[in-house]
Amino acid sequence: VVVAGGLLLFRVVRQQILEQTHRESAVLAGDVSHRIQHRLDKVSDTAQMLAALIGPRPDDAEPLIRDALAHNADLDGLAAAYVPASIDARAPVRSPFVSRHLDGSLSVRDLLKDPAPYWTQAWFATGLACATGCWQQPFFSQSRQRRLVNYSAAIEAGGRPVGVLNADVTLEWLQGVLQALNKPRDTEAFVIDQQGVYLAVEGSALA
């Protein structure tokens, strides 16, 4: 009788602990999801606003994206990448890209002078079709040695897409959010995208 009672009590307590853990995890996941979404929404809103401003004012692209990058710590880089003049004679003569270094300083370069033609790459073709903006696949930047994800919005002029406003977001801050969580014991935290790709993990086991 004592053994049977002990087993029953163990099962009841175990079930209560599991239910409590599930509730705590659901609340924690909801809170983290809201915080992450809020920051990503700021990125997408900034990119869409810049694309709209730059469309009729291509000569102002560099100062506009430099100022936006300086005032948004979640952004790692901003680019106004245009269809090249060899394809469209009305295209601007520069495609400025402003990036943030590890020490916080900013630098600018002309993407049109890069050895690899960006207008042949998938992110540019996808961005041209993103009239209302879209997130692209995460990638590892060899030049910056960081994992990044892009938000792209088409730059339009005369009712047609002429370029892409590209916003780079480092995934390091996602890692920091997970590491700062007050989680239940023996739980792991991670973030995946809609395709099931891991964007961030709390430890190194899943990286």
Tab-separated table of C-alpha atoms in Angstrom, residues 3 22 28 57 72 96 103 105 111 116 139 158 168 175 177 180 188 200:
chain	number	residue	atom	x	y	z
A	3	VAL	CA	4.671	1.625	-2.359
A	22	HIS	CA	5.090	24.109	-19.760
A	28	LEU	CA	8.757	33.030	-21.458
A	57	ARG	CA	15.943	61.425	-54.237
A	72	ASN	CA	19.721	52.388	-34.985
A	96	PRO	CA	26.312	53.289	-51.473
A	103	ASP	CA	34.256	49.529	-32.627
A	105	SER	CA	32.536	53.379	-36.423
A	111	LEU	CA	28.851	48.388	-54.310
A	116	ALA	CA	31.350	40.469	-57.835
A	139	PHE	CA	24.027	34.204	-44.263
A	158	GLY	CA	8.386	56.271	-61.950
A	168	ASP	CA	21.666	44.006	-42.517
A	175	GLN	CA	22.156	35.141	-29.028
A	177	VAL	CA	18.641	37.706	-25.693
A	180	ALA	CA	19.955	36.532	-20.654
A	188	GLU	CA	17.254	24.914	-23.912
A	200	ALA	CA	20.351	31.563	-32.611
